[in-house]
mmCIF file of C-alpha atoms in Angstrom:
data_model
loop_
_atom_site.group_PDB
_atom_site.id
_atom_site.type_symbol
_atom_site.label_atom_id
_atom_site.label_comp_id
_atom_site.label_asym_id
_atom_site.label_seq_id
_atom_site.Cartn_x
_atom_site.Cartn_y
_atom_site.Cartn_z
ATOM 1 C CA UNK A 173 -21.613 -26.007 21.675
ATOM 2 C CA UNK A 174 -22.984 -22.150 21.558
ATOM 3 C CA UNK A 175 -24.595 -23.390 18.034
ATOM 4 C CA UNK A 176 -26.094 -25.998 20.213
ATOM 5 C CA UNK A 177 -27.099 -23.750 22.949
ATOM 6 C CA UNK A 178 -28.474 -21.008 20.228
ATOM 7 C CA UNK A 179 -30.811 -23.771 19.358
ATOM 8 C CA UNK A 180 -31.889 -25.037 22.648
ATOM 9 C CA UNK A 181 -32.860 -20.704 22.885
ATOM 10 C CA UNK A 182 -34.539 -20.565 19.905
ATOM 11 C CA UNK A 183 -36.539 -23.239 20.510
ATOM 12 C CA UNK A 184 -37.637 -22.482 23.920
ATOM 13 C CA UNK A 185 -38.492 -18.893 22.319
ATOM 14 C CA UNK A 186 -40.733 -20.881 19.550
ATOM 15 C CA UNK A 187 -38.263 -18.983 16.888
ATOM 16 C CA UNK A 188 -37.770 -22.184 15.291
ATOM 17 C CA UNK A 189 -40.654 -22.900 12.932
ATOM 18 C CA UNK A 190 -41.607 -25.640 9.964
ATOM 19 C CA UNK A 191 -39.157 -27.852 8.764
ATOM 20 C CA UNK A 192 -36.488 -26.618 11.149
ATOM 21 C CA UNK A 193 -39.100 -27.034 14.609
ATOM 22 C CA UNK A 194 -39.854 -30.467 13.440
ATOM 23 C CA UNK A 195 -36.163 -31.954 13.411
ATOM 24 C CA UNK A 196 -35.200 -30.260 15.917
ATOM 25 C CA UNK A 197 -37.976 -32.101 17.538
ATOM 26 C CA UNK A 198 -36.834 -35.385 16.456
ATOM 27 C CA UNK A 199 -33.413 -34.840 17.519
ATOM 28 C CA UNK A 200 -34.760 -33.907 20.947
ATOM 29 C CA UNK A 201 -37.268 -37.256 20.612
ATOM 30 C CA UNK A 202 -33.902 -39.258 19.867
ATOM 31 C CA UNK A 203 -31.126 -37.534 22.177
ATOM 32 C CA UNK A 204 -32.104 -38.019 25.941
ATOM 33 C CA UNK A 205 -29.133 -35.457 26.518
ATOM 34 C CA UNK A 206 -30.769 -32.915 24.783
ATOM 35 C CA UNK A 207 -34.084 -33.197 26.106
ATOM 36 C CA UNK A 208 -32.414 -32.957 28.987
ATOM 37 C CA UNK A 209 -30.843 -29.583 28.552
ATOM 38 C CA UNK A 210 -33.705 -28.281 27.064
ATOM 39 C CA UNK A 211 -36.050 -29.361 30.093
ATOM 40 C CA UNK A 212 -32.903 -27.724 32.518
ATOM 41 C CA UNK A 213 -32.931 -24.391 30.569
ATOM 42 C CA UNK A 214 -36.635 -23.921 31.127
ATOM 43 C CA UNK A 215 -36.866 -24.725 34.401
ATOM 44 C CA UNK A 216 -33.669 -22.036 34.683
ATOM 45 C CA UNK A 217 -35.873 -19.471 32.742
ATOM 46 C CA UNK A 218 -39.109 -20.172 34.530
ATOM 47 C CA UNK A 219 -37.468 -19.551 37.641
ATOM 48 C CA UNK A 220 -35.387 -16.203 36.532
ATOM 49 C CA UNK A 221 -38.994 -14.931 35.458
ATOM 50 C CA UNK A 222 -40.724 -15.627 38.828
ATOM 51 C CA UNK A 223 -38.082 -14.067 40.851
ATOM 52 C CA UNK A 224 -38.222 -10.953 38.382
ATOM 53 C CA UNK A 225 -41.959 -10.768 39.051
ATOM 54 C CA UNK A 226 -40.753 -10.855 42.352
ATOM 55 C CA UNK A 227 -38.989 -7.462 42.044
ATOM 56 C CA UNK A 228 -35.971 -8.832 41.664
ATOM 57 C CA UNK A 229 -34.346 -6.546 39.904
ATOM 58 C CA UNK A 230 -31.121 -7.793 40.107
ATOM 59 C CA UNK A 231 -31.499 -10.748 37.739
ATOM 60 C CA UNK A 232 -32.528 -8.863 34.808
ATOM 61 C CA UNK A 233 -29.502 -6.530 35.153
ATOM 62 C CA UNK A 234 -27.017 -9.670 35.280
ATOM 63 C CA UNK A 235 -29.237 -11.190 31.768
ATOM 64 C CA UNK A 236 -28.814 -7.902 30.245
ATOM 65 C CA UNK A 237 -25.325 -7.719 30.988
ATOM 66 C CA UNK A 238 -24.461 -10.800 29.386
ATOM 67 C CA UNK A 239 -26.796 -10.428 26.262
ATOM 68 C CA UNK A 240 -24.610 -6.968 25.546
ATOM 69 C CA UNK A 241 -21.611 -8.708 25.985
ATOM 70 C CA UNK A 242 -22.133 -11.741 23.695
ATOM 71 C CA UNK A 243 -23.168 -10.118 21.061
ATOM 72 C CA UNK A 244 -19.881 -8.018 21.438
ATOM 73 C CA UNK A 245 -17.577 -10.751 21.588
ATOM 74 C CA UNK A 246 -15.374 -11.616 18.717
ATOM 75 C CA UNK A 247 -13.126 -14.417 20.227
ATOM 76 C CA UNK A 248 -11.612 -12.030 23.006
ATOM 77 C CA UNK A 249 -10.574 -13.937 25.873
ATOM 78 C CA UNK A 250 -10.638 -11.046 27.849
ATOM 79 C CA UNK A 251 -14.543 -10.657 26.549
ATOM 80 C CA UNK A 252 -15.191 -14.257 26.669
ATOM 81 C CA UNK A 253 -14.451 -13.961 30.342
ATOM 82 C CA UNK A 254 -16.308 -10.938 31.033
ATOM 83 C CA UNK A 255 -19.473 -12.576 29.374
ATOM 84 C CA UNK A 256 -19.107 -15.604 31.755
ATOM 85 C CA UNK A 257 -19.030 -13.047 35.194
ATOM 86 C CA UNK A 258 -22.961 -12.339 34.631
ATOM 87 C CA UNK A 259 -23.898 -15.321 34.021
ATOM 88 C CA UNK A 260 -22.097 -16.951 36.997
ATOM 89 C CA UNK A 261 -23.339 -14.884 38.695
ATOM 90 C CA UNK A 262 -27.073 -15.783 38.020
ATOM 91 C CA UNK A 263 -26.373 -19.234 38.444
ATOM 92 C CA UNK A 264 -25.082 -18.762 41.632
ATOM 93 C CA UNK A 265 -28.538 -17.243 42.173
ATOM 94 C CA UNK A 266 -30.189 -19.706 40.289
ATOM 95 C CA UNK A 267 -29.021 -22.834 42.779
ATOM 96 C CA UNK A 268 -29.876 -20.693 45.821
ATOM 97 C CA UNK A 269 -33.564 -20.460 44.734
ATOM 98 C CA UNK A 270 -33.782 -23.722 43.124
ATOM 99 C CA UNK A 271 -32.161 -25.015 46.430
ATOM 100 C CA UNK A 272 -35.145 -22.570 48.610
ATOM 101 C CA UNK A 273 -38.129 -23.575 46.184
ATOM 102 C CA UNK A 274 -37.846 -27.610 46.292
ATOM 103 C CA UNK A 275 -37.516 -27.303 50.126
ATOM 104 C CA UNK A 276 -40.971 -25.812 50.177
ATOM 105 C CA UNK A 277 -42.465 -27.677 46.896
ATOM 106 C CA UNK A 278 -43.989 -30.721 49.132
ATOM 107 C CA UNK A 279 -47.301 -28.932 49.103
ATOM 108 C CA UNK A 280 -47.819 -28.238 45.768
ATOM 109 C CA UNK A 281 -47.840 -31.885 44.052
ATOM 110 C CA UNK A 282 -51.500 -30.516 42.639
ATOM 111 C CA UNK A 283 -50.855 -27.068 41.781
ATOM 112 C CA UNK A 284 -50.135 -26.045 38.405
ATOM 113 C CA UNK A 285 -47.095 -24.708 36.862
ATOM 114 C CA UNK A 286 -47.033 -21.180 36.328
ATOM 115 C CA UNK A 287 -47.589 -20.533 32.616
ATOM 116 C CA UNK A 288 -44.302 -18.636 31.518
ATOM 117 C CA UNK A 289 -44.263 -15.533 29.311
ATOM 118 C CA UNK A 290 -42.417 -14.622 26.656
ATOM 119 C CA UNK A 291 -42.164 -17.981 24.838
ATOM 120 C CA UNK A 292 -42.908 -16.595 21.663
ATOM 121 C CA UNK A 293 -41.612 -13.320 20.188
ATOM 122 C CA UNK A 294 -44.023 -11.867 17.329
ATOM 123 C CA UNK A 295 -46.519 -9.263 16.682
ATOM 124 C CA UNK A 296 -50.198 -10.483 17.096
ATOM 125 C CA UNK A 297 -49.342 -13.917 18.165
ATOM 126 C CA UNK A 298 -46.832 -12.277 21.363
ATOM 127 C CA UNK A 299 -49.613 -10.259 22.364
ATOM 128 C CA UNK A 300 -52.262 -13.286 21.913
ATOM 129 C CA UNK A 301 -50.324 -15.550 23.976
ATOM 130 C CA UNK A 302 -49.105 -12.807 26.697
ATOM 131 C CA UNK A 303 -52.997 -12.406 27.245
ATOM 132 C CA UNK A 304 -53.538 -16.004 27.109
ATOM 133 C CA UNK A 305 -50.479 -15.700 29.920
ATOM 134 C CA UNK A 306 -51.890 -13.337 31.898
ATOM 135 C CA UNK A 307 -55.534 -15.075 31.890
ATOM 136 C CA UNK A 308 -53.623 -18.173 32.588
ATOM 137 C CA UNK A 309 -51.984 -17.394 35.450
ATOM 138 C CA UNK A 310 -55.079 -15.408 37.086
ATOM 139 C CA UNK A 311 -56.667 -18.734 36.916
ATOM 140 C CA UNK A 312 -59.138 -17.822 34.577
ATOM 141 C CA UNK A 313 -59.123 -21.115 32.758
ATOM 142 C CA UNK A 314 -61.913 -20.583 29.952
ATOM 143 C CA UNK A 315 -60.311 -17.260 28.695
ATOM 144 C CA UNK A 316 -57.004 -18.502 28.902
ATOM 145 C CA UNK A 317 -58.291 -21.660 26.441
ATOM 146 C CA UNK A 318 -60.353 -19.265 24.041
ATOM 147 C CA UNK A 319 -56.915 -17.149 23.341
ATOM 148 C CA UNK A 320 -54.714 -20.460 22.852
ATOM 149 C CA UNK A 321 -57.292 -22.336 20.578
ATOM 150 C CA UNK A 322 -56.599 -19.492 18.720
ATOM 151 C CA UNK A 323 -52.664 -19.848 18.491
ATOM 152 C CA UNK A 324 -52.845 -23.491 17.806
ATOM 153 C CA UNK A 325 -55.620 -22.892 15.057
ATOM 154 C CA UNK A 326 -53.080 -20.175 13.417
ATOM 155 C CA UNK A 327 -49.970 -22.910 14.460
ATOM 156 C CA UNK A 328 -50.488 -26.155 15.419
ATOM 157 C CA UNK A 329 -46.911 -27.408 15.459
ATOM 158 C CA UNK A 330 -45.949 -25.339 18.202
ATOM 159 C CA UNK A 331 -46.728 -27.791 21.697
ATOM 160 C CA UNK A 332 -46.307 -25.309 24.473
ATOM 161 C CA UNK A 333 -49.894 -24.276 22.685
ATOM 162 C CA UNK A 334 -51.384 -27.496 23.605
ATOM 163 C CA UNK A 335 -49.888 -28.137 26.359
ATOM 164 C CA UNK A 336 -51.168 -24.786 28.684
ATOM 165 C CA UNK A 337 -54.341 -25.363 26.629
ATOM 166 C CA UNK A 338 -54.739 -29.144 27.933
ATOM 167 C CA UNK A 339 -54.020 -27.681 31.248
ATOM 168 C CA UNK A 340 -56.960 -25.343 31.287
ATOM 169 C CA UNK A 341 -58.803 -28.387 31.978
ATOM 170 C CA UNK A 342 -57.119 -29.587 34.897
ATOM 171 C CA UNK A 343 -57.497 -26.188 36.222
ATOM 172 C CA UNK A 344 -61.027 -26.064 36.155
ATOM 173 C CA UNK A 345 -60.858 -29.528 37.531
ATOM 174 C CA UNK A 346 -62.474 -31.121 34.712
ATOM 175 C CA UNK A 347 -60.769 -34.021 35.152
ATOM 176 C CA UNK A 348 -62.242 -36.105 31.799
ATOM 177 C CA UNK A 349 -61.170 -33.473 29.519
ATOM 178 C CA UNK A 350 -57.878 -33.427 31.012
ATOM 179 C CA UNK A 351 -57.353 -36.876 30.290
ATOM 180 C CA UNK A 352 -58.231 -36.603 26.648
ATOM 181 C CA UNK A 353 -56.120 -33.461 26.087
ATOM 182 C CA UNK A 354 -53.038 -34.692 27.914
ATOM 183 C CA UNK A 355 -53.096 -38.294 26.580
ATOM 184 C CA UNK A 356 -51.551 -37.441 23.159
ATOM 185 C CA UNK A 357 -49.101 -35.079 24.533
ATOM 186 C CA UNK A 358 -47.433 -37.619 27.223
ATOM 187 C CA UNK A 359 -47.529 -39.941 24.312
ATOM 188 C CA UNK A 360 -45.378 -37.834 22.360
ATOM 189 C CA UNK A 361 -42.430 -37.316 22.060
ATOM 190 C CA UNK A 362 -41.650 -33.269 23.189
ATOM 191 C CA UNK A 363 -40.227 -31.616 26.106
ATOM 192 C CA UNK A 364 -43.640 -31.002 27.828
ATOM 193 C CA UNK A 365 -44.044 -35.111 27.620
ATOM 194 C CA UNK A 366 -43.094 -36.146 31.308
ATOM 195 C CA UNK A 367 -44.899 -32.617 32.702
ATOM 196 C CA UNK A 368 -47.956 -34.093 30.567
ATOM 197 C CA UNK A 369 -47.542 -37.236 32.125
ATOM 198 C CA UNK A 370 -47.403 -35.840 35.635
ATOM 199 C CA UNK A 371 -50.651 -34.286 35.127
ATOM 200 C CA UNK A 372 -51.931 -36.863 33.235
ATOM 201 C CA UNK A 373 -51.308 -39.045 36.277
ATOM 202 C CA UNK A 374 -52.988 -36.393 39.008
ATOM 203 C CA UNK A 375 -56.021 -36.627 36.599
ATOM 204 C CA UNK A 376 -55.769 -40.664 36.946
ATOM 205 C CA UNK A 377 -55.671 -40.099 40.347
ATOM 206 C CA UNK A 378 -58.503 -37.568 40.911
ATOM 207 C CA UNK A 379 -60.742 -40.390 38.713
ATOM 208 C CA UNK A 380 -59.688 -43.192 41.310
ATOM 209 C CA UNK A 381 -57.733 -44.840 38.899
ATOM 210 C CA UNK A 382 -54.556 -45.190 40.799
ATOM 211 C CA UNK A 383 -53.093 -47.933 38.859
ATOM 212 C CA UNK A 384 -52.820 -46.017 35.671
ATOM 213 C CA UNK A 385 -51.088 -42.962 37.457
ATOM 214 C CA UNK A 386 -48.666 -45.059 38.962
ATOM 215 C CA UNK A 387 -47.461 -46.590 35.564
ATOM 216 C CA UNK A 388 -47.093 -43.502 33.794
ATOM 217 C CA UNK A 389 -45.342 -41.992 37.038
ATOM 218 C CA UNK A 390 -43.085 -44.731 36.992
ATOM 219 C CA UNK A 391 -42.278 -43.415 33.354
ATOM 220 C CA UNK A 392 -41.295 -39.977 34.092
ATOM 221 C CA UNK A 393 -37.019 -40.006 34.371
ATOM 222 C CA UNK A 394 -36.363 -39.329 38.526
ATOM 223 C CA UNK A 395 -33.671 -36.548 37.418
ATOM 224 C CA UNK A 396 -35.542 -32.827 37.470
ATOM 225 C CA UNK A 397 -38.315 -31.386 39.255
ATOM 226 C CA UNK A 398 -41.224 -33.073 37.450
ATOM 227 C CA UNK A 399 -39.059 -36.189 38.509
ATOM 228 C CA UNK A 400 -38.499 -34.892 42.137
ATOM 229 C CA UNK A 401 -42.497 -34.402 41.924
ATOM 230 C CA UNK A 402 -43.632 -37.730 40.835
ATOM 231 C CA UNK A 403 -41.607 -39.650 43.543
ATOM 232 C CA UNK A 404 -43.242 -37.832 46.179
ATOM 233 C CA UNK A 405 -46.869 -38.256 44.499
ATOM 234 C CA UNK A 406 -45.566 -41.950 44.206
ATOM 235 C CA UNK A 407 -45.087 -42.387 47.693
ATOM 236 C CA UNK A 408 -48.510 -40.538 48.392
ATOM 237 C CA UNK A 409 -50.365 -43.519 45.948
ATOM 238 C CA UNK A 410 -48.452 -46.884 47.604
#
């Protein structure tokens, strides 16, 4: 199970590269499970970072708590248990927010996610995408785009690459472009799939072609926020 969860970690982190990212793609493609707790853990971690940016200080205290004590524990009980006290706590914090945010999420069925940083640990690539983060998340599209063309150029196998850069598009409301770049990705078969096909579907929309959003809405899974999303966009179409 920790091997399991080391993995999931890893993965979101874009440590895992070659042969190793690409069945551990394919095992996420064929285990519904897993894609699961992959798509739970980054929600978790995209909602630790916004409260951080939030000042809250508190969080990153409790993480670094429990990333000293795991990598002290040797099969202690005693240090088993004390690993588990920070990281209750956090989810305890965790289901508040989560709880607070989808109360007030109705309004933002159009908006963009907020790109997440620290994805990928590195030297030139971290600080590539960080900017490509920052420019991101400023809503300057076109900047954003140059810096991730260049990731995916130096590493095309890694999707969260693709997937931001597809998005560009449907930032700057370019909603023909959006299509094309987000058609392969909801095709596929990683963990940004369903998000692809929830924007894939707002593009459909935007072009007045409401029938084609509603199919692929229909084929994002109604556990999740993305699932959470597309119901209430589905609702907004019939």
């Amino acid at each position: 199970m920790e091997n399991r969860a080391e993995k999931i970690q890893d993965y979101i982190d874009g440590l895992l590269l070659g042969e190793e990212l690409i069945q551990f793609e394919k095992q996420i493609a064929e285990d519904e499970d897993l894609k699961v707790e992959v798509s739970l853990q980054q929600e978790l971690q995209g909602i630790i970072r916004s409260r951080l940016n939030s000042n809250e200080k508190i969080l990153r205290t409790h993480m670094q708590n429990a990333r000293i004590l795991s990598q002290s524990t040797k099969g202690s009980s005693k240090k088993v248990y004390k690993l588990y006290l920070p990281i209750a706590a956090v989810a305890c914090l965790l289901v508040f927010f989560s709880l607070f945010l989808l109360r007030n999420s109705d309004s933002g069925l159009y908006d963009l996610p907020t790109m997440q940083s620290e994805i990928v640990r590195g030297q030139e690539e971290n600080v590539s995408y960080e900017h490509a983060v920052k420019a991101f998340n400023n809503k300057e599209y076109e900047q954003a785009r140059t810096m991730l063309d260049i990731l995916i150029t130096a590493d095309s196998t890694i999707v969260q690459y693709q997937y931001y850069a597809a998005l560009t598009y449907f930032g700057e409301e370019n909603w023909a472009q959006s299509i094309q770049e987000l058609t392969p990705l909801a095709e596929g078969k990683s963990i940004f799939a369903d998000e692809a096909k929830y924007y894939l579907a707002v593009a459909y929309h935007k072009t007045e072609q409401k029938d084609k959003a509603i199919a692929l809405l229909n084929e994002i899974p109604a556990q999740g926020k993305v699932g959470q999303k597309a119901s209430k966009l589905l609702k907004e179409l019939k």
